[in-house]
Amino acid sequence: MPPLSQNTPRLHKKSRRAYNLHMLILAIESTCDETATALLKTTPQHHILAQHITPQTQHRRFGGVVPEIAARQHLANLPALLGQTLRGQPQPGAVAASCGPGLIGGLITGASAARALALAWQTPFLAVNHLAAHALSPRLAWPELKFPYLLLLASGGHCQTLAVSAHDKFRRYGQTLDDAPGEALDKAARLLGLGWPGGPALEKHAATFQPENPQQRRDALALLPDPLARRGDSDGDGANLDFSFSGLKTALARKVNNSPAASVDTAALAFAFQERVMRSLARGAGRALARFRREHAADTPLLAAGGVAANRRLAALLSEVAVRHGAEFLPLPAGLCTDNAAMVAHAAGERVRACGDGEPFPDDGFCTPLRPRWPLDAGAVA
Ligand code: KG4
Ligand code: ZN
């Protein structure tokens, strides 16, 4: 066996390996409570050869993600997932992992496994920003989608509207001033005793609210306030593009805690909460789309990514918003909205592809620090 120094990939200089059109990239996702692996072939159009995911159900009884349990579960889940994803496949030419933003224990677990494999195989390692992976995921679903496009990124930890101009170029239009929408939905579901993760549980329960007439629907909606309603309703240059969900959450908590349990109509409240969150997201996306179109004159569709984008009511509202602006809304498949490793492999592939065929590989990511906070643009709150 050659000495270790010969075996170790060059850590600080550009890898001598060249990008080749048919390379395989193995990716690991472990930023929160999904352990996931994927294998992507960078044929002219990215193609996912295999992907596996283990959602961590262990957090259910705590009503939220417990960071240490998450890290331990990633460690327990990864060997089997890697085995399944790599079974029968040739050795990958590069390994990628989400290196932030996320829970540090999970980042360490996933990135260490990925780096160990890259060292053993002597391949480059690509450190991927999890938010960039979400933001680029529409181009995995629709390879013909061109930059720039306007994206609503709404998940359990983040909320922003972004102009995505290249695989590494993002401009933020609006962001949440406090909670992320997924976080608010999770807390609301917990308050209403609906289980976890809250977004899908609340969506299901909201569907059981069956008003007998439009007035009942309006009355239910009036149970909770419209976030940032007083900040105007314009789509013009001065429009407020930000989001806020903590006041809504507090209003729900007051309603639930200050009423006798028997009198709490959980279906009406689930409907009202979901409606307020989704209308607010759609309004912010519409305003950002108006500004994006003024600035870019680009005739591109409206896109949404992140776990909350799996919500069907949000998709319906975004379709309406897009039509108002003469655009189309393209809904991502739900499995690509929530955390997954295919989007991480795709983001790594986008970076590699930007080098061009036969060009040196992008810098190895062995020395890239793991970052619990890693904003996509300088002005953004991670
Ligand atoms: O993107 P994601 O899987 O993880 C983060 O990066 O945060 O998003 C998870 C969030 C959770 O808060 C979950 O409740 C929410 O996405 N979510 C949904 C739906 N499916 C997942 N929210 C609303 N409706 C859904 N169908
Ligand atoms: Zn995510």
Short mmCIF file of C-alpha atoms and ligand atoms in Angstrom, two decimals:
data_model
loop_
_atom_site.label_atom_id
_atom_site.label_comp_id
_atom_site.label_asym_id
_atom_site.label_seq_id
_atom_site.Cartn_x
_atom_site.Cartn_y
_atom_site.Cartn_z
CA MET A 1 0.00 0.00 0.00
CA PRO A 2 1.47 3.43 -0.87
CA PRO A 3 2.17 5.87 2.01
CA LEU A 4 -0.89 7.76 3.21
CA SER A 5 0.39 11.07 1.81
CA GLN A 6 0.18 9.63 -1.68
CA ASN A 7 -3.27 8.30 -1.05
CA THR A 8 -4.70 11.52 0.36
CA PRO A 9 -6.38 13.81 -2.17
CA ARG A 10 -4.69 17.19 -2.56
CA LEU A 11 -6.58 19.26 -0.04
CA HIS A 12 -5.74 22.85 -0.91
CA LYS A 13 -5.06 22.88 -4.61
CA LYS A 14 -7.44 22.19 -7.45
CA SER A 15 -7.89 18.51 -8.00
CA ARG A 16 -6.11 17.13 -11.05
CA ARG A 17 -9.21 15.16 -11.87
CA ALA A 18 -11.14 16.53 -14.80
CA TYR A 19 -14.89 16.73 -15.02
CA ASN A 20 -16.25 14.14 -17.33
CA LEU A 21 -19.74 14.16 -18.73
CA HIS A 22 -20.66 10.77 -17.37
CA MET A 23 -19.32 10.96 -13.85
CA LEU A 24 -21.22 9.62 -10.85
CA ILE A 25 -21.70 11.74 -7.73
CA LEU A 26 -22.70 10.21 -4.39
CA ALA A 27 -24.45 12.66 -2.03
CA ILE A 28 -25.41 12.62 1.65
CA GLU A 29 -28.07 14.80 3.29
CA SER A 30 -28.16 15.02 7.10
CA THR A 31 -28.85 18.65 8.06
CA CYS A 32 -31.97 17.98 10.13
CA ASP A 33 -34.12 14.89 10.65
CA GLU A 34 -33.95 13.12 7.28
CA THR A 35 -31.01 10.84 6.59
CA ALA A 36 -30.70 10.52 2.82
CA THR A 37 -28.32 9.31 0.13
CA ALA A 38 -28.42 9.59 -3.65
CA LEU A 39 -26.33 8.67 -6.66
CA LEU A 40 -26.46 10.98 -9.68
CA LYS A 41 -25.08 10.55 -13.15
CA THR A 42 -24.00 13.79 -14.77
CA THR A 43 -24.98 12.78 -18.25
CA PRO A 44 -25.82 15.94 -20.21
CA GLN A 45 -29.04 15.96 -18.19
CA HIS A 46 -28.65 15.00 -14.56
CA HIS A 47 -30.08 11.58 -13.88
CA ILE A 48 -30.69 10.10 -10.42
CA LEU A 49 -29.63 6.44 -10.51
CA ALA A 50 -30.63 5.63 -6.93
CA GLN A 51 -31.82 7.43 -3.83
CA HIS A 52 -32.88 6.39 -0.37
CA ILE A 53 -34.22 8.24 2.64
CA THR A 54 -35.00 7.41 6.26
CA PRO A 55 -37.19 10.01 7.98
CA GLN A 56 -36.47 9.97 11.72
CA THR A 57 -39.67 9.10 13.54
CA GLN A 58 -37.87 9.08 16.92
CA HIS A 59 -38.61 12.81 17.38
CA ARG A 60 -42.37 12.33 17.25
CA ARG A 61 -42.84 11.89 20.99
CA PHE A 62 -40.90 15.11 21.68
CA GLY A 63 -42.98 17.16 19.22
CA GLY A 64 -39.84 18.52 17.54
CA VAL A 65 -36.35 17.58 16.39
CA VAL A 66 -33.95 16.72 19.25
CA PRO A 67 -30.48 17.54 17.84
CA GLU A 68 -28.52 14.83 19.65
CA ILE A 69 -31.03 12.11 18.74
CA ALA A 70 -30.91 13.35 15.13
CA ALA A 71 -27.10 13.04 14.98
CA ARG A 72 -27.15 9.57 16.52
CA GLN A 73 -29.85 8.43 14.10
CA HIS A 74 -27.90 9.74 11.09
CA LEU A 75 -24.96 7.66 12.27
CA ALA A 76 -27.17 4.60 12.68
CA ASN A 77 -28.99 5.07 9.35
CA LEU A 78 -26.11 5.89 7.02
CA PRO A 79 -24.44 2.48 6.56
CA ALA A 80 -27.63 0.78 5.34
CA LEU A 81 -28.64 3.74 3.17
CA LEU A 82 -25.20 3.94 1.57
CA GLY A 83 -25.22 0.19 0.98
CA GLN A 84 -28.61 0.38 -0.76
CA THR A 85 -27.70 3.39 -2.89
CA LEU A 86 -24.32 2.01 -4.01
CA ARG A 87 -25.45 -1.58 -4.58
CA GLY A 88 -24.56 -2.75 -8.10
CA GLN A 89 -23.20 0.68 -9.11
CA PRO A 90 -19.67 1.56 -10.23
CA GLN A 91 -17.50 3.56 -7.81
CA PRO A 92 -18.53 7.25 -7.83
CA GLY A 93 -16.13 9.88 -9.20
CA ALA A 94 -17.00 12.45 -6.51
CA VAL A 95 -18.73 12.62 -3.13
CA ALA A 96 -20.88 15.52 -1.87
CA ALA A 97 -22.61 16.35 1.41
CA SER A 98 -24.70 19.20 2.80
CA CYS A 99 -22.25 21.13 4.98
CA GLY A 100 -24.77 23.68 6.30
CA PRO A 101 -26.95 25.35 7.31
CA GLY A 102 -28.26 22.78 9.74
CA LEU A 103 -27.83 21.06 13.11
CA ILE A 104 -24.11 20.72 13.76
CA GLY A 105 -24.26 17.10 14.99
CA GLY A 106 -25.98 15.99 11.79
CA LEU A 107 -23.60 18.01 9.63
CA ILE A 108 -20.59 16.41 11.31
CA THR A 109 -22.02 12.92 10.89
CA GLY A 110 -22.96 13.25 7.20
CA ALA A 111 -19.89 15.22 6.13
CA SER A 112 -17.53 12.87 7.97
CA ALA A 113 -19.03 9.81 6.27
CA ALA A 114 -18.85 11.54 2.88
CA ARG A 115 -15.26 12.71 3.39
CA ALA A 116 -14.17 9.26 4.56
CA LEU A 117 -15.57 7.71 1.38
CA ALA A 118 -13.93 10.39 -0.79
CA LEU A 119 -10.59 9.74 0.93
CA ALA A 120 -10.91 5.99 0.53
CA TRP A 121 -11.87 6.30 -3.14
CA GLN A 122 -9.43 9.19 -3.77
CA THR A 123 -12.14 11.32 -5.27
CA PRO A 124 -12.91 15.01 -4.75
CA PHE A 125 -15.34 16.02 -2.00
CA LEU A 126 -17.89 18.77 -2.69
CA ALA A 127 -19.31 20.78 0.21
CA VAL A 128 -22.90 21.75 -0.68
CA ASN A 129 -25.00 24.54 0.81
CA HIS A 130 -28.34 22.92 1.74
CA LEU A 131 -30.27 26.09 0.78
CA ALA A 132 -28.55 26.17 -2.62
CA ALA A 133 -29.58 22.53 -3.07
CA HIS A 134 -33.24 23.48 -2.39
CA ALA A 135 -32.96 26.55 -4.63
CA LEU A 136 -31.52 24.55 -7.56
CA SER A 137 -33.86 21.56 -7.17
CA PRO A 138 -36.36 22.84 -9.82
CA ARG A 139 -33.63 22.34 -12.45
CA LEU A 140 -33.44 18.68 -11.44
CA ALA A 141 -37.18 18.32 -12.04
CA TRP A 142 -37.14 20.45 -15.23
CA PRO A 143 -33.65 20.33 -16.81
CA GLU A 144 -34.74 22.81 -19.48
CA LEU A 145 -35.49 25.50 -16.85
CA LYS A 146 -33.13 28.42 -17.53
CA PHE A 147 -31.54 30.89 -15.11
CA PRO A 148 -32.65 33.34 -13.84
CA TYR A 149 -35.86 32.29 -12.08
CA LEU A 150 -37.81 33.45 -9.04
CA LEU A 151 -38.11 30.96 -6.21
CA LEU A 152 -40.01 30.88 -2.92
CA LEU A 153 -37.94 28.80 -0.49
CA ALA A 154 -40.16 27.83 2.45
CA SER A 155 -39.07 25.14 4.88
CA GLY A 156 -38.81 24.25 8.54
CA GLY A 157 -35.83 26.53 9.06
CA HIS A 158 -35.98 29.11 6.29
CA CYS A 159 -38.20 31.45 4.33
CA GLN A 160 -37.00 33.64 1.53
CA THR A 161 -37.78 34.72 -2.01
CA LEU A 162 -34.74 34.47 -4.26
CA ALA A 163 -33.68 35.37 -7.76
CA VAL A 164 -31.60 32.34 -8.79
CA SER A 165 -29.24 33.52 -11.55
CA ALA A 166 -26.60 30.77 -11.60
CA HIS A 167 -25.67 27.67 -9.63
CA ASP A 168 -23.81 29.97 -7.21
CA LYS A 169 -25.63 33.29 -7.65
CA PHE A 170 -28.64 34.09 -5.50
CA ARG A 171 -30.28 37.40 -4.67
CA ARG A 172 -32.69 37.62 -1.80
CA TYR A 173 -35.83 39.74 -2.18
CA GLY A 174 -37.67 38.96 1.05
CA GLN A 175 -37.15 36.81 4.12
CA THR A 176 -38.87 36.01 7.39
CA LEU A 177 -38.36 38.50 10.19
CA ASP A 178 -38.80 35.78 12.83
CA ASP A 179 -40.00 32.15 12.47
CA ALA A 180 -39.87 30.00 9.36
CA PRO A 181 -43.30 28.87 8.09
CA GLY A 182 -42.57 25.16 8.65
CA GLU A 183 -41.52 25.91 12.22
CA ALA A 184 -44.78 27.85 12.77
CA LEU A 185 -46.85 25.02 11.25
CA ASP A 186 -45.07 22.44 13.42
CA LYS A 187 -45.77 24.50 16.58
CA ALA A 188 -49.39 25.10 15.57
CA ALA A 189 -49.96 21.39 15.01
CA ARG A 190 -48.48 20.68 18.41
CA LEU A 191 -50.77 23.25 20.07
CA LEU A 192 -53.77 21.64 18.37
CA GLY A 193 -52.61 18.14 19.33
CA LEU A 194 -52.24 17.01 15.71
CA GLY A 195 -48.86 15.28 15.83
CA TRP A 196 -45.56 15.81 14.09
CA PRO A 197 -44.27 16.79 11.57
CA GLY A 198 -46.86 19.49 11.79
CA GLY A 199 -47.15 20.74 8.20
CA PRO A 200 -48.68 17.58 6.71
CA ALA A 201 -50.71 16.89 9.90
CA LEU A 202 -52.18 20.40 9.84
CA GLU A 203 -52.90 20.17 6.10
CA LYS A 204 -54.83 16.94 6.67
CA HIS A 205 -56.77 18.31 9.63
CA ALA A 206 -57.55 21.62 7.86
CA ALA A 207 -59.24 19.58 5.10
CA THR A 208 -61.77 18.31 7.67
CA PHE A 209 -63.10 21.86 8.12
CA GLN A 210 -66.25 21.86 5.97
CA PRO A 211 -68.01 25.24 6.19
CA GLU A 212 -71.66 25.21 5.21
CA ASN A 213 -71.50 28.65 3.61
CA PRO A 214 -68.94 31.36 2.69
CA GLN A 215 -69.70 33.31 5.86
CA GLN A 216 -68.63 30.38 8.06
CA ARG A 217 -65.39 30.25 6.11
CA ARG A 218 -64.83 34.00 6.61
CA ASP A 219 -65.65 33.65 10.32
CA ALA A 220 -63.10 30.85 10.68
CA LEU A 221 -60.42 32.89 8.91
CA ALA A 222 -61.17 35.85 11.20
CA LEU A 223 -60.16 33.71 14.19
CA LEU A 224 -56.51 34.52 13.43
CA PRO A 225 -54.78 37.72 12.26
CA ASP A 226 -53.22 38.36 8.85
CA PRO A 227 -49.42 38.62 9.41
CA LEU A 228 -47.95 41.99 8.38
CA ALA A 229 -51.36 43.03 6.98
CA ARG A 230 -50.81 46.66 7.93
CA ARG A 231 -47.68 46.92 5.83
CA GLY A 232 -49.62 47.74 2.69
CA ASP A 233 -50.85 45.72 -0.21
CA SER A 234 -48.84 47.05 -3.12
CA ASP A 235 -46.77 45.12 -5.64
CA GLY A 236 -44.80 48.29 -6.46
CA ASP A 237 -41.18 49.14 -5.76
CA GLY A 238 -41.87 50.09 -2.14
CA ALA A 239 -43.72 46.84 -1.40
CA ASN A 240 -42.81 44.98 1.73
CA LEU A 241 -41.35 41.66 0.67
CA ASP A 242 -40.73 40.18 4.12
CA PHE A 243 -42.65 37.58 6.09
CA SER A 244 -43.53 37.10 9.76
CA PHE A 245 -45.14 34.14 11.48
CA SER A 246 -44.44 34.51 15.21
CA GLY A 247 -47.43 36.82 15.89
CA LEU A 248 -49.73 34.33 14.20
CA LYS A 249 -48.32 31.55 16.34
CA THR A 250 -48.86 33.58 19.52
CA ALA A 251 -52.43 34.41 18.47
CA LEU A 252 -53.18 30.70 18.05
CA ALA A 253 -51.57 29.88 21.41
CA ARG A 254 -53.78 32.52 23.10
CA LYS A 255 -56.91 31.16 21.44
CA VAL A 256 -56.15 27.58 22.47
CA ASN A 257 -54.88 28.28 25.98
CA ASN A 258 -57.59 30.81 26.93
CA SER A 259 -60.58 28.73 25.83
CA PRO A 260 -62.16 25.71 27.53
CA ALA A 261 -60.83 22.62 25.71
CA ALA A 262 -64.31 21.49 24.62
CA SER A 263 -64.99 24.79 22.85
CA VAL A 264 -61.83 24.76 20.70
CA ASP A 265 -62.76 24.01 17.09
CA THR A 266 -59.44 22.47 16.00
CA ALA A 267 -60.55 21.98 12.38
CA ALA A 268 -61.52 25.66 12.01
CA LEU A 269 -58.27 26.77 13.68
CA ALA A 270 -56.14 24.43 11.54
CA PHE A 271 -57.89 25.81 8.46
CA ALA A 272 -57.37 29.42 9.59
CA PHE A 273 -53.72 28.89 10.52
CA GLN A 274 -52.83 27.13 7.28
CA GLU A 275 -54.74 29.72 5.27
CA ARG A 276 -52.97 32.65 6.98
CA VAL A 277 -49.51 31.10 6.49
CA MET A 278 -50.08 30.11 2.86
CA ARG A 279 -51.78 33.39 1.86
CA SER A 280 -48.90 35.29 3.41
CA LEU A 281 -46.33 33.18 1.51
CA ALA A 282 -48.24 33.59 -1.74
CA ARG A 283 -48.55 37.37 -1.25
CA GLY A 284 -44.78 37.69 -0.61
CA ALA A 285 -44.01 35.47 -3.60
CA GLY A 286 -46.29 37.58 -5.81
CA ARG A 287 -44.60 40.82 -4.77
CA ALA A 288 -41.15 39.32 -5.32
CA LEU A 289 -42.26 38.00 -8.72
CA ALA A 290 -43.45 41.48 -9.71
CA ARG A 291 -40.10 42.97 -8.74
CA PHE A 292 -38.14 40.14 -10.37
CA ARG A 293 -40.02 40.64 -13.63
CA ARG A 294 -39.40 44.42 -13.56
CA GLU A 295 -35.69 43.82 -13.02
CA HIS A 296 -35.08 40.85 -15.30
CA ALA A 297 -37.81 41.09 -17.92
CA ALA A 298 -37.53 37.31 -17.79
CA ASP A 299 -40.46 35.24 -18.95
CA THR A 300 -39.83 32.41 -16.51
CA PRO A 301 -42.24 30.41 -14.35
CA LEU A 302 -42.70 30.86 -10.60
CA LEU A 303 -41.13 28.11 -8.49
CA ALA A 304 -41.26 27.00 -4.88
CA ALA A 305 -39.02 24.61 -2.94
CA GLY A 306 -38.52 23.42 0.65
CA GLY A 307 -40.82 21.22 2.73
CA VAL A 308 -43.68 23.75 2.97
CA ALA A 309 -43.82 23.85 -0.85
CA ALA A 310 -45.30 20.33 -0.64
CA ASN A 311 -48.53 21.94 0.67
CA ARG A 312 -51.37 21.70 -1.86
CA ARG A 313 -53.14 24.85 -0.68
CA LEU A 314 -49.91 26.81 -1.18
CA ALA A 315 -49.55 25.37 -4.69
CA ALA A 316 -53.10 26.48 -5.53
CA LEU A 317 -52.46 30.00 -4.22
CA LEU A 318 -49.12 30.27 -6.05
CA SER A 319 -50.82 29.20 -9.28
CA GLU A 320 -53.31 32.06 -8.84
CA VAL A 321 -50.49 34.52 -8.11
CA ALA A 322 -48.53 33.39 -11.17
CA VAL A 323 -51.56 33.75 -13.44
CA ARG A 324 -52.08 37.31 -12.15
CA HIS A 325 -48.55 38.10 -13.33
CA GLY A 326 -48.94 36.33 -16.66
CA ALA A 327 -46.66 33.53 -15.49
CA GLU A 328 -47.00 29.84 -14.76
CA PHE A 329 -46.40 28.11 -11.43
CA LEU A 330 -44.55 24.79 -11.70
CA PRO A 331 -45.12 22.68 -8.56
CA LEU A 332 -42.18 20.45 -7.58
CA PRO A 333 -42.97 16.82 -6.70
CA ALA A 334 -43.44 16.59 -2.91
CA GLY A 335 -40.43 14.25 -2.52
CA LEU A 336 -38.18 16.91 -4.01
CA CYS A 337 -39.62 19.67 -1.77
CA THR A 338 -38.79 18.04 1.56
CA ASP A 339 -35.16 17.28 2.45
CA ASN A 340 -33.55 14.70 0.17
CA ALA A 341 -30.09 13.82 -1.16
CA ALA A 342 -31.00 13.98 -4.86
CA MET A 343 -31.04 17.78 -4.65
CA VAL A 344 -27.62 17.73 -2.91
CA ALA A 345 -26.14 15.54 -5.67
CA HIS A 346 -27.75 17.81 -8.26
CA ALA A 347 -26.29 20.99 -6.69
CA ALA A 348 -22.85 19.36 -6.68
CA GLY A 349 -23.39 18.32 -10.30
CA GLU A 350 -24.36 21.88 -11.27
CA ARG A 351 -21.07 23.11 -9.81
CA VAL A 352 -19.06 20.46 -11.60
CA ARG A 353 -20.91 21.07 -14.86
CA ALA A 354 -20.15 24.80 -14.65
CA CYS A 355 -16.45 23.85 -15.05
CA GLY A 356 -16.99 22.46 -18.52
CA ASP A 357 -16.00 19.08 -19.90
CA GLY A 358 -12.33 18.20 -19.38
CA GLU A 359 -11.74 21.23 -17.11
CA PRO A 360 -10.07 20.79 -13.69
CA PHE A 361 -12.45 19.81 -10.94
CA PRO A 362 -13.76 22.55 -8.58
CA ASP A 363 -11.80 23.01 -5.35
CA ASP A 364 -12.02 20.04 -3.05
CA GLY A 365 -14.24 20.73 -0.06
CA PHE A 366 -12.24 18.80 2.53
CA CYS A 367 -11.30 22.04 4.28
CA THR A 368 -14.69 23.75 3.99
CA PRO A 369 -15.97 24.37 7.52
CA LEU A 370 -19.34 22.94 8.56
CA ARG A 371 -21.69 25.88 9.08
CA PRO A 372 -24.86 25.81 11.24
CA ARG A 373 -25.60 29.18 9.56
CA TRP A 374 -24.68 29.61 5.93
CA PRO A 375 -26.68 32.32 4.14
CA LEU A 376 -26.93 32.16 0.36
CA ASP A 377 -26.27 35.86 -0.10
CA ALA A 378 -24.40 38.37 1.99
CA GLY A 379 -27.52 40.24 3.17
CA ALA A 380 -29.60 37.20 4.11
CA VAL A 381 -30.45 35.91 7.56
CA ALA A 382 -29.51 32.21 7.47
O1 KG4 B 1 -37.31 21.34 3.71
P1 KG4 B 1 -37.64 20.52 4.91
O2 KG4 B 1 -37.85 19.04 4.71
O3 KG4 B 1 -36.56 20.67 6.03
C1 KG4 B 1 -35.91 21.90 6.28
O4 KG4 B 1 -34.93 22.20 5.56
O5 KG4 B 1 -36.43 22.61 7.18
O6 KG4 B 1 -38.95 21.17 5.55
C2 KG4 B 1 -39.56 20.60 6.67
C3 KG4 B 1 -40.80 21.42 7.01
C4 KG4 B 1 -41.47 20.97 8.28
O7 KG4 B 1 -41.70 22.10 9.09
C5 KG4 B 1 -42.77 20.35 7.81
O8 KG4 B 1 -43.84 20.49 8.74
C6 KG4 B 1 -43.04 21.14 6.54
O9 KG4 B 1 -41.76 21.30 5.96
N1 KG4 B 1 -43.91 20.41 5.61
C7 KG4 B 1 -45.12 20.87 5.23
C8 KG4 B 1 -45.67 19.86 4.39
N2 KG4 B 1 -44.77 18.83 4.31
C9 KG4 B 1 -43.69 19.19 5.06
N3 KG4 B 1 -45.76 22.01 5.50
C10 KG4 B 1 -46.98 22.17 4.97
N4 KG4 B 1 -47.59 21.26 4.20
C11 KG4 B 1 -46.99 20.10 3.88
N5 KG4 B 1 -47.61 19.20 3.12
ZN ZN B 2 -34.29 21.66 3.83
#
